[in-house]
Coordinates of C-alpha atoms in Angstrom, one line a residue:
M1 CA 207.4 69.4 91.1
Q2 CA 208.2 72.4 88.9
A3 CA 208.6 75.7 90.7
K4 CA 206.0 78.4 90.1
T5 CA 207.2 81.1 87.7
H6 CA 206.9 84.7 89.1
Y7 CA 206.4 87.6 86.8
K8 CA 206.9 91.3 87.5
N9 CA 203.7 92.2 85.8
T10 CA 201.1 91.0 83.3
K11 CA 203.2 92.6 80.4
E12 CA 206.2 90.4 81.2
L13 CA 203.9 87.4 81.5
L14 CA 202.5 88.0 78.1
S15 CA 205.8 88.7 76.3
K16 CA 207.6 85.7 77.8
N17 CA 204.9 83.2 77.0
F18 CA 202.7 84.1 74.0
P19 CA 203.1 85.5 70.5
P20 CA 201.3 88.8 69.9
E21 CA 198.4 87.3 68.0
K22 CA 194.7 86.9 68.7
S23 CA 194.9 83.1 69.0
S24 CA 196.9 83.5 72.2
L25 CA 193.9 85.1 74.0
L26 CA 192.4 82.1 75.8
Q27 CA 195.7 80.6 77.0
A28 CA 196.9 84.0 78.1
L29 CA 193.7 84.5 80.1
H30 CA 194.3 81.1 81.8
L31 CA 197.9 82.0 82.8
I32 CA 196.9 85.4 84.1
Q33 CA 194.2 83.8 86.2
K34 CA 196.5 81.1 87.4
T35 CA 199.0 83.7 88.4
Q36 CA 196.8 86.2 90.2
G37 CA 193.4 84.5 90.7
F38 CA 191.4 86.6 88.2
V39 CA 191.6 88.8 85.2
S40 CA 191.4 92.6 85.9
E41 CA 190.3 95.5 83.8
A42 CA 193.9 96.5 83.6
D43 CA 194.8 93.1 82.3
M44 CA 192.2 93.4 79.6
L45 CA 193.7 96.7 78.5
L46 CA 197.2 95.2 78.3
L47 CA 195.9 92.2 76.4
S48 CA 194.2 94.5 74.0
K49 CA 197.4 96.4 73.3
Y50 CA 199.6 93.3 73.2
L51 CA 197.4 91.2 70.9
K52 CA 196.2 94.2 68.9
V53 CA 192.6 93.3 69.5
A54 CA 189.9 95.8 70.6
K55 CA 189.2 95.8 74.3
S56 CA 185.5 95.3 73.7
E57 CA 186.3 92.2 71.7
I58 CA 188.4 90.8 74.5
Y59 CA 185.7 91.6 77.1
G60 CA 183.1 89.9 74.8
A61 CA 185.3 86.8 74.7
I62 CA 186.0 86.7 78.4
T63 CA 182.3 87.0 79.4
S64 CA 181.5 84.0 77.2
Y65 CA 184.2 81.9 78.9
P66 CA 182.7 80.5 82.1
E67 CA 186.1 79.5 83.6
I68 CA 187.6 83.0 83.3
K69 CA 186.8 85.1 86.4
T70 CA 186.9 88.9 86.6
Q71 CA 187.1 89.0 90.4
I72 CA 188.6 86.9 93.2
E73 CA 186.4 84.0 94.4
N74 CA 187.5 82.7 97.8
D75 CA 184.2 81.4 99.2
L76 CA 183.3 77.7 99.4
K77 CA 180.7 77.0 96.8
R78 CA 178.4 74.0 96.3
C79 CA 178.6 72.1 93.0
D80 CA 175.4 72.6 91.0
G81 CA 175.8 69.5 88.8
I82 CA 172.6 67.3 88.8
S83 CA 174.1 64.5 90.8
C84 CA 175.2 66.9 93.5
V85 CA 171.8 68.6 93.5
I86 CA 169.8 65.4 94.0
N87 CA 172.2 64.2 96.8
T88 CA 172.3 67.6 98.6
K89 CA 171.1 67.7 102.2
N90 CA 169.4 70.8 103.8
F91 CA 172.5 71.9 105.6
D92 CA 174.4 72.9 102.5
T93 CA 171.7 74.4 100.3
K94 CA 172.6 77.9 101.6
L95 CA 176.0 77.9 100.0
E96 CA 176.4 79.7 96.7
T97 CA 176.6 77.4 93.7
T98 CA 179.2 76.9 91.1
D99 CA 179.0 74.9 87.8
C100 CA 179.5 71.2 87.7
K101 CA 182.9 70.1 89.0
F102 CA 182.6 66.5 87.5
K103 CA 183.2 64.7 90.8
C104 CA 179.7 63.2 90.4
F105 CA 180.9 59.9 91.9
N106 CA 181.6 61.8 95.2
A107 CA 178.4 63.9 95.2
P108 CA 177.7 66.2 96.8
V109 CA 180.9 68.2 96.6
G110 CA 182.1 71.8 97.2
Y111 CA 184.8 73.8 95.6
Q112 CA 187.1 76.5 97.0
N113 CA 190.4 77.8 95.7
H114 CA 191.0 74.9 93.3
K115 CA 190.3 72.3 96.1
Y116 CA 187.4 69.9 96.4
Y117 CA 185.4 69.3 99.6
S118 CA 182.9 66.6 100.6
L119 CA 179.5 68.0 101.6
K120 CA 178.0 64.7 102.8
N121 CA 178.2 65.9 106.4
P122 CA 177.3 69.2 108.1
T123 CA 181.0 70.2 108.3
P124 CA 182.7 70.3 104.8
S125 CA 185.8 68.2 104.7
P126 CA 188.6 67.9 102.0
L127 CA 188.0 65.0 99.7
I128 CA 190.2 62.2 100.8
S129 CA 190.5 60.9 97.2
D130 CA 189.3 62.3 93.9
Q131 CA 190.1 59.0 92.2
T132 CA 187.3 57.9 89.9
P133 CA 186.0 54.4 90.9
I134 CA 186.0 51.7 88.2
I135 CA 182.8 49.5 88.3
N136 CA 183.5 45.9 87.5
S137 CA 182.0 44.9 84.1
N138 CA 182.9 41.2 84.1
S139 CA 179.3 40.2 84.3
I140 CA 178.3 42.0 81.1
L141 CA 181.6 42.2 79.1
N142 CA 183.9 39.4 78.1
K143 CA 186.8 41.7 77.2
N144 CA 187.6 45.3 77.9
I145 CA 188.7 47.5 75.0
V146 CA 189.2 51.0 76.3
L147 CA 189.9 49.9 79.8
E148 CA 192.1 46.9 78.8
A149 CA 194.7 46.2 81.6
I150 CA 193.4 49.3 83.4
D151 CA 194.4 47.9 86.8
E152 CA 198.1 47.8 85.7
I153 CA 198.4 51.0 83.6
K154 CA 196.3 53.3 85.9
N155 CA 199.5 54.1 87.8
T156 CA 200.3 56.3 84.8
K157 CA 204.0 55.2 84.8
F158 CA 205.7 55.1 81.4
E159 CA 207.6 52.0 82.3
T160 CA 204.4 50.1 83.0
Y161 CA 202.6 51.0 79.8
N162 CA 205.8 50.4 77.8
K163 CA 206.4 47.0 79.4
I164 CA 202.8 45.8 78.6
Y165 CA 202.3 47.4 75.1
N166 CA 205.7 48.6 74.0
F167 CA 203.9 51.2 71.9
K168 CA 203.3 48.5 69.4
A169 CA 200.2 50.1 67.9
I170 CA 202.0 53.3 66.8
K171 CA 205.0 51.3 65.6
T172 CA 202.8 49.1 63.4
T173 CA 201.0 52.2 62.2
L174 CA 204.2 53.9 61.0
N175 CA 205.1 50.9 59.0
H176 CA 202.1 51.3 56.8
P177 CA 200.9 54.1 54.5
S178 CA 198.3 56.3 56.1
E179 CA 195.6 55.0 53.6
K180 CA 196.1 51.5 55.0
I181 CA 195.4 52.7 58.6
I182 CA 192.3 54.4 57.4
D183 CA 191.2 51.2 55.7
I184 CA 191.8 49.2 58.9
I185 CA 189.7 51.6 61.1
E186 CA 187.0 51.8 58.4
D187 CA 186.8 48.0 58.4
S188 CA 186.4 48.1 62.2
K189 CA 183.3 50.3 61.9
L190 CA 184.5 52.5 64.8
R191 CA 182.3 55.5 65.4
G192 CA 183.1 58.5 67.5
R193 CA 182.3 58.3 71.2
G194 CA 181.8 62.0 71.9
G195 CA 178.1 61.9 71.2
A196 CA 177.5 62.2 67.5
Y197 CA 178.9 58.7 66.6
F198 CA 180.2 59.8 63.2
P199 CA 182.5 57.1 61.5
A200 CA 186.0 57.9 62.7
A201 CA 187.8 56.9 59.5
T202 CA 185.5 59.1 57.3
K203 CA 186.8 62.2 59.0
W204 CA 190.4 61.2 58.5
K205 CA 189.8 60.3 54.9
M206 CA 188.2 63.7 54.2
V207 CA 191.1 65.6 55.8
S208 CA 193.8 63.5 54.2
S209 CA 192.3 64.1 50.8
F210 CA 192.8 67.9 50.9
K211 CA 196.0 69.5 49.8
S212 CA 197.2 71.8 52.5
M213 CA 200.6 72.6 54.1
Q214 CA 199.0 72.4 57.5
K215 CA 196.4 70.0 58.9
Y216 CA 195.3 69.7 62.5
L217 CA 194.1 66.9 64.7
I218 CA 192.4 68.2 67.9
V219 CA 191.7 65.9 70.8
N220 CA 188.4 67.2 72.3
C221 CA 188.7 66.8 76.1
E222 CA 186.5 69.8 77.0
E223 CA 183.8 67.5 78.5
G224 CA 181.6 70.3 79.9
E225 CA 178.3 68.5 80.5
P226 CA 177.1 67.6 84.1
G227 CA 177.2 63.9 84.9
V228 CA 179.9 63.0 82.4
F229 CA 183.5 62.4 83.6
K230 CA 184.9 59.7 81.4
D231 CA 187.4 61.8 79.5
R232 CA 188.9 63.1 82.8
F233 CA 189.2 59.5 83.9
I234 CA 191.0 58.6 80.6
M235 CA 193.5 61.5 80.9
E236 CA 194.3 60.9 84.6
N237 CA 194.5 57.1 84.4
M238 CA 195.6 56.1 80.9
P239 CA 197.4 59.0 79.3
Y240 CA 199.7 56.8 77.2
R241 CA 196.8 55.0 75.6
L242 CA 195.2 58.3 74.7
I243 CA 198.4 59.8 73.3
E244 CA 199.2 56.6 71.3
G245 CA 195.7 56.7 69.8
A246 CA 196.1 60.4 69.0
L247 CA 199.4 59.7 67.2
I248 CA 197.7 57.0 65.1
A249 CA 194.8 59.3 64.1
A250 CA 197.2 62.2 63.3
Y251 CA 199.3 59.9 61.1
A252 CA 196.2 58.4 59.3
S253 CA 194.7 61.9 58.6
K254 CA 198.1 63.3 57.5
S255 CA 198.0 65.9 60.2
N256 CA 201.1 67.7 61.1
Y257 CA 199.7 69.5 64.2
L258 CA 198.2 67.8 67.2
T259 CA 196.4 69.7 70.0
F260 CA 195.0 68.3 73.2
Y261 CA 192.1 70.7 74.1
I262 CA 191.5 70.1 77.8
N263 CA 188.8 71.6 80.1
G264 CA 190.3 74.6 81.9
E265 CA 189.4 73.3 85.3
A266 CA 190.7 69.8 84.7
E267 CA 194.1 70.7 86.1
K268 CA 195.0 67.2 87.1
S269 CA 194.2 65.9 83.6
F270 CA 196.3 68.6 82.0
E271 CA 199.3 68.0 84.1
T272 CA 199.0 64.2 83.7
I273 CA 199.0 64.5 79.9
K274 CA 201.8 67.0 80.0
K275 CA 204.0 64.7 82.1
A276 CA 203.2 61.7 79.9
L277 CA 204.3 63.7 76.8
Q278 CA 207.5 64.7 78.5
N279 CA 208.2 61.0 79.4
M280 CA 207.6 60.0 75.8
E281 CA 210.1 62.6 74.7
N282 CA 212.6 61.5 77.3
N283 CA 212.3 57.9 76.2
G284 CA 212.6 58.5 72.4
I285 CA 208.9 57.9 71.4
I286 CA 208.7 61.6 70.4
K287 CA 212.0 62.9 69.2
S288 CA 213.5 66.4 69.7
D289 CA 213.0 67.2 66.0
K290 CA 209.3 66.3 66.4
T291 CA 209.6 63.0 64.5
I292 CA 207.8 60.0 66.0
L293 CA 210.1 57.0 66.8
D294 CA 212.4 56.3 63.9
S295 CA 210.1 57.4 61.2
S296 CA 210.2 60.5 59.0
Y297 CA 206.7 61.6 60.2
K298 CA 206.8 64.9 62.0
L299 CA 204.2 66.2 64.4
N300 CA 203.9 69.4 66.3
I301 CA 202.2 68.7 69.7
K302 CA 200.8 71.1 72.1
L303 CA 198.3 71.3 75.0
E304 CA 195.6 74.0 75.4
S305 CA 193.2 74.7 78.3
G306 CA 189.6 75.0 77.1
A307 CA 187.1 77.9 77.6
G308 CA 184.6 75.8 79.6
G309 CA 180.9 75.2 79.2
Y310 CA 178.7 72.7 77.5
V311 CA 178.6 74.4 74.1
C312 CA 182.4 74.2 73.8
G313 CA 182.1 70.5 73.1
E314 CA 180.6 71.6 69.7
E315 CA 183.5 71.4 67.3
T316 CA 183.2 74.8 65.6
T317 CA 182.7 76.5 69.0
L318 CA 185.9 74.9 70.2
I319 CA 187.7 76.2 67.1
N320 CA 186.5 79.7 67.7
T321 CA 188.0 79.7 71.2
M322 CA 191.3 78.4 69.9
E323 CA 191.3 81.4 67.5
G324 CA 190.5 83.9 70.3
D325 CA 186.9 84.4 69.5
R326 CA 183.7 84.2 71.5
R327 CA 182.4 80.8 72.7
E328 CA 179.8 80.3 69.9
P329 CA 179.3 78.0 66.9
R330 CA 179.8 78.7 63.2
L331 CA 177.5 78.0 60.4
K332 CA 178.2 74.7 58.5
P333 CA 179.2 74.1 55.8
P334 CA 182.1 74.5 55.5
F335 CA 182.8 71.7 57.9
P336 CA 186.0 71.6 60.0
T337 CA 187.3 68.7 57.9
E338 CA 187.5 71.2 55.0
K339 CA 188.0 74.5 56.8
G340 CA 188.7 74.2 60.5
V341 CA 191.0 75.9 62.9
F342 CA 193.0 78.8 61.3
G343 CA 191.2 77.9 58.1
V344 CA 192.9 74.6 57.5
P345 CA 191.5 71.0 57.3
T346 CA 190.9 69.8 60.8
V347 CA 190.0 66.5 62.5
I348 CA 188.3 66.7 65.9
N349 CA 188.1 63.4 67.8
N350 CA 186.9 62.7 71.3
A351 CA 189.4 61.2 73.8
E352 CA 187.4 57.9 74.2
T353 CA 187.3 57.4 70.4
L354 CA 191.1 57.5 70.2
C355 CA 191.5 55.0 73.0
N356 CA 190.0 52.4 70.8
L357 CA 192.7 52.7 68.2
P358 CA 195.6 50.8 69.9
Y359 CA 193.2 47.9 70.5
I360 CA 192.1 47.7 66.9
I361 CA 195.7 48.0 65.5
N362 CA 197.1 45.5 68.0
N363 CA 194.4 42.9 67.4
S364 CA 192.3 43.3 64.3
P365 CA 189.1 44.9 63.0
S366 CA 187.3 41.6 63.2
E367 CA 188.4 41.1 66.8
F368 CA 186.9 44.6 67.6
K369 CA 183.7 43.8 65.8
N370 CA 183.2 40.6 67.8
I371 CA 182.3 42.9 70.8
G372 CA 179.1 44.9 70.9
D373 CA 176.4 45.4 68.2
P374 CA 176.9 44.5 64.5
D375 CA 176.1 48.1 63.5
F376 CA 177.8 49.7 66.5
P377 CA 180.7 47.4 67.4
G378 CA 182.9 47.9 70.4
T379 CA 182.2 49.3 73.8
K380 CA 181.1 52.5 75.5
L381 CA 182.2 54.1 78.8
L382 CA 179.3 55.2 81.0
S383 CA 179.6 57.8 83.7
I384 CA 177.4 56.3 86.5
S385 CA 176.1 58.7 89.2
G386 CA 173.0 59.9 90.9
H387 CA 171.1 57.6 93.3
F388 CA 172.9 54.4 92.1
N389 CA 174.4 52.2 94.8
Q390 CA 177.8 52.5 92.9
S391 CA 179.1 55.5 91.0
G392 CA 182.1 55.6 88.7
I393 CA 183.2 54.5 85.2
L394 CA 181.6 51.4 83.6
E395 CA 182.6 49.9 80.3
I396 CA 179.6 48.2 78.5
P397 CA 179.3 46.4 75.2
M398 CA 177.3 48.5 72.7
G399 CA 173.8 47.2 72.2
I400 CA 173.2 45.9 75.8
S401 CA 169.9 46.8 77.3
I402 CA 169.6 49.2 80.3
N403 CA 168.0 46.5 82.3
D404 CA 171.0 44.2 81.7
V405 CA 173.4 46.9 82.8
I406 CA 171.5 47.7 86.0
K407 CA 170.7 44.1 87.0
N408 CA 173.9 42.4 86.2
T409 CA 176.4 44.9 87.6
G410 CA 174.9 45.5 91.0
I411 CA 174.9 49.3 90.6
E412 CA 171.3 49.6 91.9
G413 CA 170.7 49.3 95.6
K414 CA 167.8 47.1 96.8
K415 CA 166.7 49.7 99.4
N416 CA 166.9 52.6 96.9
P417 CA 165.6 51.4 93.5
I418 CA 166.0 53.5 90.4
N419 CA 162.7 54.9 89.1
F420 CA 164.0 56.8 86.0
L421 CA 167.2 57.7 84.3
G422 CA 168.9 60.7 82.8
I423 CA 170.9 59.4 79.8
G424 CA 173.3 61.2 77.7
G425 CA 173.4 64.6 79.5
P426 CA 171.3 67.8 79.1
S427 CA 170.9 67.2 75.3
S428 CA 169.0 64.0 76.0
G429 CA 165.9 63.3 78.0
I430 CA 164.6 61.3 80.9
L431 CA 163.5 57.6 80.6
P432 CA 161.1 55.7 83.0
K433 CA 161.7 52.3 84.4
S434 CA 159.1 50.9 82.0
E435 CA 161.5 51.6 79.1
F436 CA 164.6 50.0 80.6
D437 CA 164.5 47.2 77.9
T438 CA 165.9 49.9 75.5
K439 CA 169.3 49.0 74.0
L440 CA 172.2 51.4 74.4
L441 CA 173.4 52.3 70.9
G442 CA 174.8 55.4 69.3
G443 CA 172.3 58.1 68.1
F444 CA 168.7 58.4 69.2
L445 CA 167.4 55.5 71.3
N446 CA 163.8 56.4 70.5
E447 CA 161.7 59.1 68.9
Y448 CA 161.3 61.2 72.1
G449 CA 164.7 62.7 72.3
I450 CA 166.5 60.0 74.3
M451 CA 170.1 59.4 73.1
L452 CA 173.2 57.8 74.5
G453 CA 175.4 60.9 73.8
A454 CA 178.7 61.0 75.7
G455 CA 177.5 58.3 78.1
G456 CA 176.0 60.1 81.1
F457 CA 174.0 57.6 83.2
I458 CA 172.2 59.3 86.1
G459 CA 169.8 57.3 88.3
F460 CA 166.9 58.9 90.1
N461 CA 165.0 57.2 92.9
G462 CA 161.2 57.3 93.5
K463 CA 161.5 60.4 95.8
T464 CA 162.7 62.6 92.8
D465 CA 160.0 64.4 90.8
P466 CA 160.7 64.0 87.1
I467 CA 159.4 67.5 86.4
D468 CA 162.1 68.9 88.7
V469 CA 164.8 67.1 86.7
A470 CA 163.2 68.4 83.4
I471 CA 163.3 71.9 84.8
Y472 CA 166.9 71.6 85.9
L473 CA 168.0 70.3 82.5
S474 CA 166.1 73.1 80.7
K475 CA 167.6 75.8 83.0
Y476 CA 171.0 74.4 82.3
N477 CA 170.5 74.5 78.6
A478 CA 169.2 78.1 78.8
T479 CA 172.2 79.1 80.9
E480 CA 174.7 77.4 78.5
S481 CA 173.1 79.0 75.4
C482 CA 175.8 81.2 73.7
G483 CA 173.0 83.5 72.5
K484 CA 174.0 83.5 68.8
C485 CA 170.7 82.2 67.4
T486 CA 167.3 83.5 68.4
P487 CA 165.4 80.1 68.8
C488 CA 167.9 78.9 71.5
R489 CA 168.6 82.3 73.1
E490 CA 164.9 83.3 73.5
G491 CA 163.3 79.9 73.4
T492 CA 165.2 78.0 76.2
P493 CA 164.4 80.5 79.0
R494 CA 160.7 80.6 77.8
M495 CA 160.6 76.8 77.8
T496 CA 161.9 76.7 81.4
E497 CA 159.3 79.2 82.4
L498 CA 156.5 77.1 80.8
L499 CA 157.8 74.0 82.6
E500 CA 157.6 75.8 85.9
N501 CA 154.0 76.9 85.0
V502 CA 153.1 73.3 84.2
K503 CA 154.5 72.2 87.6
E504 CA 152.2 74.7 89.3
N505 CA 149.2 74.1 87.0
P506 CA 149.6 70.6 85.5
N507 CA 146.2 70.7 83.8
D508 CA 146.6 73.9 81.9
Q509 CA 146.2 72.6 78.4
N510 CA 147.2 75.9 76.7
K511 CA 150.5 75.9 78.5
L512 CA 151.1 72.2 77.7
E513 CA 150.5 72.8 74.0
E514 CA 152.7 75.9 74.0
L515 CA 155.4 73.9 75.8
S516 CA 155.3 71.0 73.4
L517 CA 155.4 73.4 70.4
M518 CA 158.2 75.4 71.9
A519 CA 160.4 72.3 72.4
E520 CA 159.9 71.1 68.8
T521 CA 160.5 74.6 67.4
I522 CA 163.8 75.1 69.3
N523 CA 165.0 71.7 68.2
T524 CA 164.2 72.3 64.6
A525 CA 165.4 75.9 64.2
S526 CA 168.5 76.2 66.3
L527 CA 172.0 76.6 64.9
C528 CA 174.1 74.1 66.8
G529 CA 173.8 70.8 68.7
L530 CA 173.0 72.4 72.0
G531 CA 169.9 74.2 70.7
Q532 CA 168.9 71.3 68.4
A533 CA 168.6 69.0 71.4
A534 CA 167.5 71.6 74.1
G535 CA 163.9 70.5 73.8
N536 CA 164.6 66.8 74.4
P537 CA 164.2 66.8 78.2
V538 CA 160.7 68.5 77.7
I539 CA 159.7 66.1 74.9
S540 CA 160.6 63.0 77.0
Y541 CA 158.9 64.4 80.1
L542 CA 155.7 65.1 78.3
K543 CA 155.7 61.7 76.7
Y544 CA 156.5 59.5 79.7
F545 CA 155.8 61.4 82.9
H546 CA 153.2 64.2 82.7
K547 CA 150.1 62.1 82.5
R548 CA 151.3 59.9 85.3

């Protein structure tokens, strides 16, 4: 293990690691915090002088980054993710809370000084294993795509992945013009798996068409929404598949810069990707002159720790944090494919999306399209948690019904049946058991705000009141609002307040009408994806649960 570097002071830390430019801000904050536990007022002043940025601007950025702390935090805190909340016993409710730690499969958990604790018993105990369980999908899926050979490659050894795959997909890619690779992926009908389900090849085609000396591919591994942990699983168990997919996408889009943007608290994920890249360099996949294998294609690769928070998954918010600005979205157009990070054409792809590419290149578009739905071919990773009998990662064919997933995989316990579901995270809604014939596809699953999103799949038993879940999701969206646009900033707290009023007075027709109008207005008038979907938990609650 690499020895920890010691610095005389913050000034030395900055000068030895970062160029004096604003885009160094977030990474400098992470290193300061890693070194001394928090970022002090004195550190902010030094950063201001070193980066030549006003202290007020630095403070504004810091206060918008949830993972940057301005004081030492040594106390054990209880994870406030929805799966931990619904599995919490009375003995640990007195603990202070912290944001979701994405160990939903071990819920409830605590967090202290970068270590995880189980809160299943009165006395907190260190987690024996933080390894994400894999749920067997043989009963619903004939062939894995993203999790192909996962039992062999999850040891994360270079030798294992190289023996099975020999990096054949990137070797094949480099023997074709980039336009040919775009055509292959376009023929496969692969759509993004981060939540928006935009055709992957279309992004690459747009970026490759622009004339620019610099082009970026950013791998979005921020993953900041409660109940979703698939990207961490990918990074920690199959780093070489992800990196190979990223190399393919970078080549196809003619990008010469590749950045892995990883959630700041996903330390194990960061170190696993970092080590995998070093192994690829040591074994000649990535050359010292930045060329890939024996080709002339050069690629500058780096890792960055993200700012944290749900809204950072929005691509222009992510770009802002990379440039040293506040965690808030930009107006579109221009879209990142035209004017992205540092003003150059930029592709932003989710980790799961990229893990499909080696399979498509190694097999064929038609082989990929044989799995899943004709309009949404392939598979999707679900993050299963809540009151299910089994929690973990499950790969499903696109287009399968919720009932088929639950009944055929054994994730539901007979003594603790699931009454309703939270699908797709806080931007989606809650769905009753009567609607479990719904097929799981990209985009909206119905007209009441339910969408598959990034694949959160949280089960709630009959003891859980749906309005409590709707209130939790609304509170979360209000907390995560960046505050840039008025409908989201002012509307989400008001919507939460109205929900709480409805819980106390369920027959107050005036409040119900105001709540419904508020949800629709926030969705219609907000600037980014968080606000445009913040009303969905309310809309689905009013449709399916209130009258019951």
